[in-house]
Steps between C-alpha positions, in 0.01 A plus 500: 500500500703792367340787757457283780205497743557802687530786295443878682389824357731723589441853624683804402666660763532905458687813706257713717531720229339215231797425288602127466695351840813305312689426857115362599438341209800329553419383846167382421636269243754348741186484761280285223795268428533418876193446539400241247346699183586288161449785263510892522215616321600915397276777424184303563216678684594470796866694414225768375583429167228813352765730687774366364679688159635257276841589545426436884376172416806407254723650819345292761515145249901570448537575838351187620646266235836601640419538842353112521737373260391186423341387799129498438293594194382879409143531288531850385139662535449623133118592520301782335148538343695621162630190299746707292621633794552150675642364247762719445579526872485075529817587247695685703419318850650207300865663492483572847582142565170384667377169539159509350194761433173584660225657336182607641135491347485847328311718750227772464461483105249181631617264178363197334585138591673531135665825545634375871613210309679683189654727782696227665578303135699857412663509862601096430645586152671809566773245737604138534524569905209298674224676532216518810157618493320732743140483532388725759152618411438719860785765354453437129137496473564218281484108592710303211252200526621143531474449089725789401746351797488176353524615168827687583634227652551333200789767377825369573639785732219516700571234813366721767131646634460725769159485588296736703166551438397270870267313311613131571261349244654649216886467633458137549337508120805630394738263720341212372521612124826632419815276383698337777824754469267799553500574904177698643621743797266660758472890535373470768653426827156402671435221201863373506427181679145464306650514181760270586194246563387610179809301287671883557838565486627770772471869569559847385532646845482817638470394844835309464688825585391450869452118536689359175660175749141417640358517134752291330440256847134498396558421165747243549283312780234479286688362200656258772169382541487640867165700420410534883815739539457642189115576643640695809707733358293614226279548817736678745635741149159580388543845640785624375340377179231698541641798684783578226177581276311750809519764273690602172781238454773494525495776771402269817793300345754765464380608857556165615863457333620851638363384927749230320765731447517413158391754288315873541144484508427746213269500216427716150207588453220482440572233775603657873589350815234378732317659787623441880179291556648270243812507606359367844332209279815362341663562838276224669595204235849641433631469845334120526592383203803681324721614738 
């Protein structure tokens, strides 16, 4: 499995001032490598990728490339809702030196199953890296259905799915349907262990910042068979998989990582920090569970 089973979203860590964190970003990619993540997915939505300039994005791929050097995988985040656009950026991601590509389900222009499909066929022929699907219809306003998944599928760079539209039905659909070599991840921390019941693959974590060991433990138990153990700590983290998404992610994240010491807690906007009765919310599960 070329990405692994743990893969984790990473945030982007910025200044107090907003510009991009490089001693952070650093950091945080040394953190995630400790603590069990597979994969570095970059300038996903959780880094705030619709904040991001492109030459911040083609920064922050070099960066990591040589800052992991060779010891997990890096999906670039190549998104957009313009195909030209993607395309031509999938090119230059490429040179960077990344592992593979993600694209996400073109949001607000509300497309058709074909024109969702003839979106990602343009992504996988603009490079020969592997190539993984987003679906994430609560921030697209678009659900890529199980048929234009499967469909996909079939080209030869796609081999991975991320899969976030929470409806189980349709996930398993597509689990069930797609060739062996094509791996179905979670986006969804809550579902991890669900879709792993499903025939699913792994993860594309954002909670794995905080509790990346107990989420590769999880994971691993229940592939071991030990589904009792796996059981209890999808239990005892369901709150930090919940609380990272109180309000605006990834700011009860980034407020989490910085009571970490990790990173700052800022934000662009349109996105701001969150409110001192928050704060007081993520306390409560942070201090049981993370530190």
């Amino acid at each position: 499995m070329l990405f692994g089973r743990l893969l984790t979203a990473m945030c982007t860590p910025f200044t107090p001032d907003g510009e991009i964190d490089w001693d952070a970003q650093g950091a945080l990619i040394e953190h995630l490598i400790q603590t069990g993540t597979d994969t570095i997915v970059v300038s996903g939505t959780t880094a705030e990728s619709p904040t991001l300039s492109k030459d911040e994005k083609l920064a922050l791929f070099s960066f990591t490339v040589k800052q992991v050097a060779g010891r997990v995988k890096i999906i670039a985040g190549v998104g957009s809702n313009n195909t030209v656009e993607t395309v031509q950026f999938t090119r230059l991601a490429a040179e960077t030196g990344v592992d593979g590509v993600m694209g996400v389900v073109p949001y607000y222009n509300k497309p058709s199953q074909e024109g969702i499909y003839q979106h990602f066929v343009a992504i996988a022929n603009a490079t020969t890296l592997p190539v993984m699907l987003y679906n994430v219809p609560g921030r697209t306003s678009a659900n890529m259905t199980a048929e234009t998944m499967i469909r996909l599928s079939e080209l030869k760079n796609v081999i991975a799915i991320k899969e976030a539209s929470g409806n189980l039905s349709q996930i398993t659909k597509v689990i069930s349907s797609v060739p062996d070599d094509v791996v179905v991840y979670s986006g969804d921390d809550s579902l991890t262990l669900p879709i792993l019941a499903a025939g699913g693959d792994g993860i594309v974590s954002v909670a794995s910042h905080l509790v990346g060991l107990e989420m590769k433990e999880m994971i691993d138990a229940y592939l071991a068979g030990d589904v009792q153990k796996a059981a209890k700590l999808h239990q005892r983290y369901q709150p930090v998989f919940e609380g990272i998404f109180l309000t605006s992610s990834p700011s009860p994240l980034k407020y989490a990582l910085a009571k970490k010491g990790l990173i700052h807690p800022t934000v662009r906007l349109p996105l701001v920090e969150m409110t001192e009765d928050e704060k007081q919310q993520v306390d409560r599960w942070f201090h049981e569970l993370v530190q």
